[in-house]
């Protein structure tokens, strides 16, 4: 976590960062949130995409390290021969693509690598809505649902890495006959509450649904169920909800109400009892959490 050594490194060196997504790679060079030059490169083939990223980085002068927060699944086991690879992704042409090794070797610098959502969680602890805290959960709700966690100041990896979007939550078919659209699990959290699930169920994109549409109460319930599970299992000091669906800000008060009822005063923590509006919050870094998280991973690569 941030400290004197890290801040000294930050002040004197430039770092490269990539938020690697299925539709675009956001590349940045700098030292922190207030010092970052960025460019956006469409995600095409691995060779073309990485070549264009490298061309950008080579115009930016000397770089100390690079950090990559990537779409997945990815291999985060340092002892694995495929560490730093995207693995079984449905993204055509990207299965078992070596990201970390390719960029590290091409630029001749150390690399930090993690999931895009773990990177976002790290950025929010460093600079955003969870700054100064040791424990948080970051959940993004958009085209898919994914989550990252920082516990006792460390990113959670474990067997592979968290797949928070695929947890199972109660599904009342009488109230919601939609069967879910996750190709692997049907009515998991992502299959019920991601943007495509909302569109399939209601026939309109989330941004097109008015605030008083019944979609939002159902969406709030599903997301509150997920947050309740994460609160009970990981005991985060703050929960951050980002992504395209969460840009509909009227959703937050609905989630707060549902979550308060679900917890039912069982957890006597002041952060919860004083009001959910300060406990379950939007990203403090807005849409920059992923890229800044990659920058933080670059800093970590020098430790």
Coordinates of C-alpha atoms in Angstrom, one line a residue:
X1 CA 0.0 0.0 0.0
X2 CA 1.1 3.6 -0.4
X3 CA 4.2 4.6 1.6
X4 CA 7.3 6.7 1.6
X5 CA 9.3 4.4 -0.6
X6 CA 6.5 4.0 -3.2
X7 CA 5.9 7.8 -3.2
X8 CA 9.6 8.4 -3.8
X9 CA 9.6 6.0 -6.8
X10 CA 6.5 7.6 -8.1
X11 CA 8.0 11.1 -8.1
X12 CA 11.1 10.3 -10.2
X13 CA 10.0 7.6 -12.8
X14 CA 7.6 7.1 -15.6
X15 CA 5.6 3.9 -15.8
X16 CA 3.6 2.3 -18.6
X17 CA 0.0 1.0 -18.0
X18 CA -2.5 -1.0 -20.0
X19 CA -6.2 -1.6 -19.3
X20 CA -6.6 -4.5 -21.7
X21 CA -10.3 -4.9 -22.6
X22 CA -12.2 -7.0 -25.1
X23 CA -13.1 -3.9 -27.2
X24 CA -10.2 -1.6 -26.6
X25 CA -6.7 -1.3 -24.9
X26 CA -6.3 1.9 -23.0
X27 CA -2.6 2.7 -22.7
X28 CA -1.1 5.3 -20.4
X29 CA 2.3 6.6 -19.4
X30 CA 3.0 8.6 -16.3
X31 CA 3.5 8.5 -12.5
X32 CA 0.0 8.9 -11.0
X33 CA -3.5 10.2 -11.5
X34 CA -2.4 13.8 -12.2
X35 CA 0.4 12.8 -14.5
X36 CA -0.8 10.5 -17.3
X37 CA -0.7 10.6 -21.1
X38 CA -3.2 8.2 -22.6
X39 CA -4.2 6.7 -25.9
X40 CA -6.9 4.2 -26.9
X41 CA -6.3 1.3 -29.3
X42 CA -9.1 -0.9 -30.6
X43 CA -8.8 -4.6 -29.7
X44 CA -8.3 -6.4 -33.0
X45 CA -5.9 -9.3 -33.3
X46 CA -3.3 -9.9 -30.6
X47 CA -0.4 -9.0 -33.0
X48 CA -1.9 -5.9 -34.4
X49 CA -3.2 -4.6 -31.0
X50 CA 0.1 -5.2 -29.1
X51 CA 2.2 -3.7 -32.0
X52 CA 0.2 -0.5 -31.8
X53 CA 0.5 -0.4 -28.0
X54 CA 4.3 -0.8 -28.3
X55 CA 4.5 1.9 -30.9
X56 CA 2.9 4.3 -28.4
X57 CA 5.1 3.3 -25.5
X58 CA 8.2 3.7 -27.6
X59 CA 7.4 7.4 -28.2
X60 CA 7.3 8.1 -24.4
X61 CA 10.9 7.9 -23.4
X62 CA 12.5 5.8 -20.7
X63 CA 10.0 3.7 -18.7
X64 CA 10.7 2.0 -15.4
X65 CA 8.1 -0.8 -15.5
X66 CA 4.7 -1.7 -17.1
X67 CA 1.5 -2.8 -15.5
X68 CA -1.3 -4.7 -17.2
X69 CA -4.9 -5.1 -15.9
X70 CA -6.5 -7.6 -18.4
X71 CA -9.8 -9.1 -19.3
X72 CA -9.8 -12.8 -18.6
X73 CA -9.7 -15.4 -17.5
X74 CA -5.9 -15.0 -16.9
X75 CA -3.2 -17.0 -15.3
X76 CA -1.9 -15.3 -12.2
X77 CA 0.2 -18.2 -10.8
X78 CA 3.8 -17.0 -10.8
X79 CA 5.0 -20.6 -11.0
X80 CA 2.9 -21.5 -14.1
X81 CA 4.5 -21.5 -17.6
X82 CA 1.5 -19.5 -18.7
X83 CA 1.6 -16.8 -16.1
X84 CA 0.7 -13.5 -17.6
X85 CA -1.4 -15.1 -20.3
X86 CA -5.1 -14.7 -21.2
X87 CA -6.4 -18.2 -21.0
X88 CA -9.8 -19.6 -21.9
X89 CA -11.4 -16.3 -23.1
X90 CA -14.4 -16.4 -25.5
X91 CA -12.7 -13.5 -27.3
X92 CA -11.8 -14.9 -30.7
X93 CA -8.1 -15.2 -31.4
X94 CA -7.0 -14.2 -27.9
X95 CA -7.0 -17.7 -26.2
X96 CA -3.7 -18.3 -24.5
X97 CA -2.2 -15.0 -25.5
X98 CA 1.0 -14.0 -23.6
X99 CA 0.5 -10.4 -22.6
X100 CA 2.9 -9.9 -19.7
X101 CA 5.8 -11.7 -21.3
X102 CA 5.4 -10.0 -24.7
X103 CA 5.3 -6.5 -23.3
X104 CA 8.1 -7.0 -20.8
X105 CA 10.4 -8.5 -23.3
X106 CA 9.7 -6.0 -26.0
X107 CA 10.2 -3.0 -23.7
X108 CA 12.9 -4.6 -21.6
X109 CA 11.3 -3.6 -18.3
X110 CA 9.6 -5.4 -15.3
X111 CA 5.9 -6.2 -15.6
X112 CA 3.0 -6.3 -13.1
X113 CA 0.0 -8.3 -14.2
X114 CA -3.5 -8.9 -12.8
X115 CA -7.2 -8.9 -13.8
X116 CA -8.8 -5.7 -14.9
X117 CA -11.1 -5.7 -11.9
X118 CA -8.3 -6.5 -9.4
X119 CA -6.4 -3.6 -10.9
X120 CA -9.4 -1.3 -10.5
X121 CA -9.7 -2.4 -6.8
X122 CA -6.1 -1.6 -6.2
X123 CA -6.4 1.9 -7.8
X124 CA -9.4 2.7 -5.7
X125 CA -7.4 1.8 -2.5
X126 CA -4.4 3.8 -3.7
X127 CA -6.2 7.0 -5.0
X128 CA -10.0 6.6 -5.0
X129 CA -13.0 5.8 -2.9
X130 CA -11.2 3.3 -0.6
X131 CA -8.1 5.4 -0.1
X132 CA -6.6 4.8 3.3
X133 CA -8.4 1.5 3.8
X134 CA -7.0 -2.0 3.9
X135 CA -10.1 -3.9 2.7
X136 CA -12.5 -3.3 -0.2
X137 CA -14.5 -5.0 -2.9
X138 CA -14.8 -3.5 -6.4
X139 CA -17.6 -4.8 -8.6
X140 CA -18.1 -3.7 -12.2
X141 CA -21.6 -4.1 -13.7
X142 CA -21.7 -3.6 -17.4
X143 CA -21.4 -6.0 -20.4
X144 CA -20.4 -8.5 -17.9
X145 CA -20.0 -8.5 -14.1
X146 CA -16.6 -8.9 -12.5
X147 CA -15.1 -8.2 -9.1
X148 CA -11.8 -7.7 -7.4
X149 CA -10.9 -7.6 -3.7
X150 CA -8.2 -6.1 -1.5
X151 CA -7.9 -7.9 1.8
X152 CA -5.5 -6.7 4.5
X153 CA -3.8 -4.6 1.9
X154 CA -3.3 -7.4 -0.6
X155 CA -5.1 -8.3 -3.8
X156 CA -7.0 -11.6 -3.6
X157 CA -5.8 -14.3 -6.1
X158 CA -6.1 -17.8 -4.6
X159 CA -6.7 -20.8 -6.9
X160 CA -7.0 -18.6 -10.0
X161 CA -8.6 -15.3 -9.3
X162 CA -12.1 -14.2 -8.0
X163 CA -15.0 -14.6 -10.5
X164 CA -17.5 -12.6 -8.5
X165 CA -19.8 -12.3 -11.5
X166 CA -20.5 -16.0 -11.5
X167 CA -21.7 -16.5 -7.9
X168 CA -25.1 -18.0 -7.5
X169 CA -27.8 -15.9 -5.9
X170 CA -31.5 -16.7 -5.1
X171 CA -33.7 -16.6 -8.2
X172 CA -37.4 -16.5 -7.7
X173 CA -38.8 -17.7 -11.1
X174 CA -42.3 -16.6 -10.1
X175 CA -41.1 -13.0 -9.8
X176 CA -38.5 -13.2 -12.6
X177 CA -39.2 -15.9 -15.1
X178 CA -36.1 -14.9 -17.1
X179 CA -33.8 -17.9 -17.2
X180 CA -30.5 -16.0 -17.4
X181 CA -28.1 -15.7 -20.2
X182 CA -24.7 -16.7 -18.9
X183 CA -23.4 -19.3 -21.4
X184 CA -21.8 -21.2 -18.6
X185 CA -24.1 -20.9 -15.6
X186 CA -27.5 -19.5 -16.9
X187 CA -28.8 -17.6 -13.9
X188 CA -25.7 -16.7 -12.0
X189 CA -25.2 -13.0 -11.0
X190 CA -23.9 -12.0 -14.4
X191 CA -26.6 -14.0 -16.2
X192 CA -29.3 -12.2 -14.3
X193 CA -27.9 -8.7 -13.7
X194 CA -25.4 -7.7 -16.4
X195 CA -26.3 -5.2 -19.1
X196 CA -27.1 -7.9 -21.7
X197 CA -29.3 -9.7 -19.2
X198 CA -31.3 -6.5 -18.6
X199 CA -31.7 -5.9 -22.3
X200 CA -32.8 -9.5 -23.0
X201 CA -35.3 -9.4 -20.1
X202 CA -36.8 -6.0 -20.8
X203 CA -36.2 -5.4 -24.5
X204 CA -34.2 -2.2 -23.9
X205 CA -30.7 -1.2 -22.8
X206 CA -30.2 -0.2 -19.2
X207 CA -29.6 3.5 -20.2
X208 CA -33.0 3.5 -22.1
X209 CA -35.0 2.4 -19.1
X210 CA -36.7 5.2 -17.1
X211 CA -35.9 5.5 -13.4
X212 CA -39.4 4.3 -12.4
X213 CA -39.2 1.2 -14.5
X214 CA -39.6 -2.1 -12.5
X215 CA -36.3 -3.3 -14.0
X216 CA -34.4 -1.2 -11.4
X217 CA -36.0 -2.7 -8.3
X218 CA -35.2 -6.1 -9.6
X219 CA -31.6 -5.1 -10.5
X220 CA -31.1 -3.5 -7.1
X221 CA -32.2 -6.7 -5.4
X222 CA -29.8 -8.9 -7.4
X223 CA -26.9 -6.6 -6.8
X224 CA -27.7 -6.2 -3.1
X225 CA -27.8 -10.0 -2.8
X226 CA -24.3 -10.1 -4.3
X227 CA -23.0 -7.3 -2.1
X228 CA -24.4 -9.0 1.0
X229 CA -22.6 -12.2 0.2
X230 CA -19.3 -10.3 -0.3
X231 CA -19.9 -8.3 3.0
X232 CA -20.4 -11.5 4.9
X233 CA -17.5 -13.4 3.4
X234 CA -14.8 -10.7 2.9
X235 CA -15.8 -8.1 5.5
X236 CA -14.8 -5.1 3.3
X237 CA -14.5 -1.7 4.7
X238 CA -16.0 -0.3 1.6
X239 CA -17.8 -1.7 -1.5
X240 CA -17.4 0.1 -4.8
X241 CA -19.8 -0.4 -7.7
X242 CA -18.7 0.7 -11.2
X243 CA -19.4 -0.1 -14.8
X244 CA -21.9 1.1 -17.3
X245 CA -25.1 -0.1 -15.6
X246 CA -24.1 1.7 -12.4
X247 CA -23.9 5.0 -14.3
X248 CA -27.7 5.1 -13.7
X249 CA -27.2 6.8 -10.4
X250 CA -30.8 6.3 -9.2
X251 CA -29.8 2.6 -8.8
X252 CA -27.6 3.3 -5.7
X253 CA -30.3 4.3 -3.3
X254 CA -32.3 1.3 -4.3
X255 CA -29.4 -1.0 -3.6
X256 CA -28.8 0.8 -0.3
X257 CA -32.4 0.1 0.8
X258 CA -32.3 -3.5 -0.3
X259 CA -29.0 -4.2 1.4
X260 CA -30.0 -2.6 4.6
X261 CA -33.0 -4.9 4.8
X262 CA -30.9 -7.9 4.0
X263 CA -28.3 -7.3 6.6
X264 CA -31.0 -6.6 9.1
X265 CA -28.7 -4.9 11.7
X266 CA -26.8 -8.2 12.1
X267 CA -23.4 -6.4 11.5
X268 CA -22.9 -3.7 14.1
X269 CA -20.2 -1.9 12.3
X270 CA -20.4 2.0 12.4
X271 CA -19.6 2.2 8.7
X272 CA -22.8 0.3 8.0
X273 CA -25.0 1.6 10.7
X274 CA -24.2 5.2 9.9
X275 CA -25.6 4.9 6.4
X276 CA -25.1 2.7 3.3
X277 CA -24.5 5.8 1.1
X278 CA -21.0 6.0 2.5
X279 CA -20.4 2.2 2.5
X280 CA -21.6 1.2 -1.0
X281 CA -20.3 3.9 -3.3
X282 CA -19.4 4.7 -6.9
X283 CA -15.7 4.7 -8.0
X284 CA -13.8 7.7 -6.8
X285 CA -11.7 7.5 -10.0
X286 CA -14.7 7.3 -12.3
X287 CA -13.9 5.5 -15.5
X288 CA -10.1 5.6 -14.9
X289 CA -10.0 3.0 -12.2
X290 CA -8.8 0.2 -14.5
X291 CA -6.0 2.2 -16.2
X292 CA -4.8 3.7 -12.9
X293 CA -4.8 0.2 -11.4
X294 CA -2.5 -1.0 -14.2
X295 CA -0.3 2.0 -13.3
X296 CA -0.3 0.8 -9.7
X297 CA 0.7 -2.7 -10.8
X298 CA 3.7 -1.2 -12.6
X299 CA 4.8 0.4 -9.4
X300 CA 4.4 -2.9 -7.6
X301 CA 6.6 -4.6 -10.3
X302 CA 9.6 -2.7 -8.9
X303 CA 9.0 -3.8 -5.3

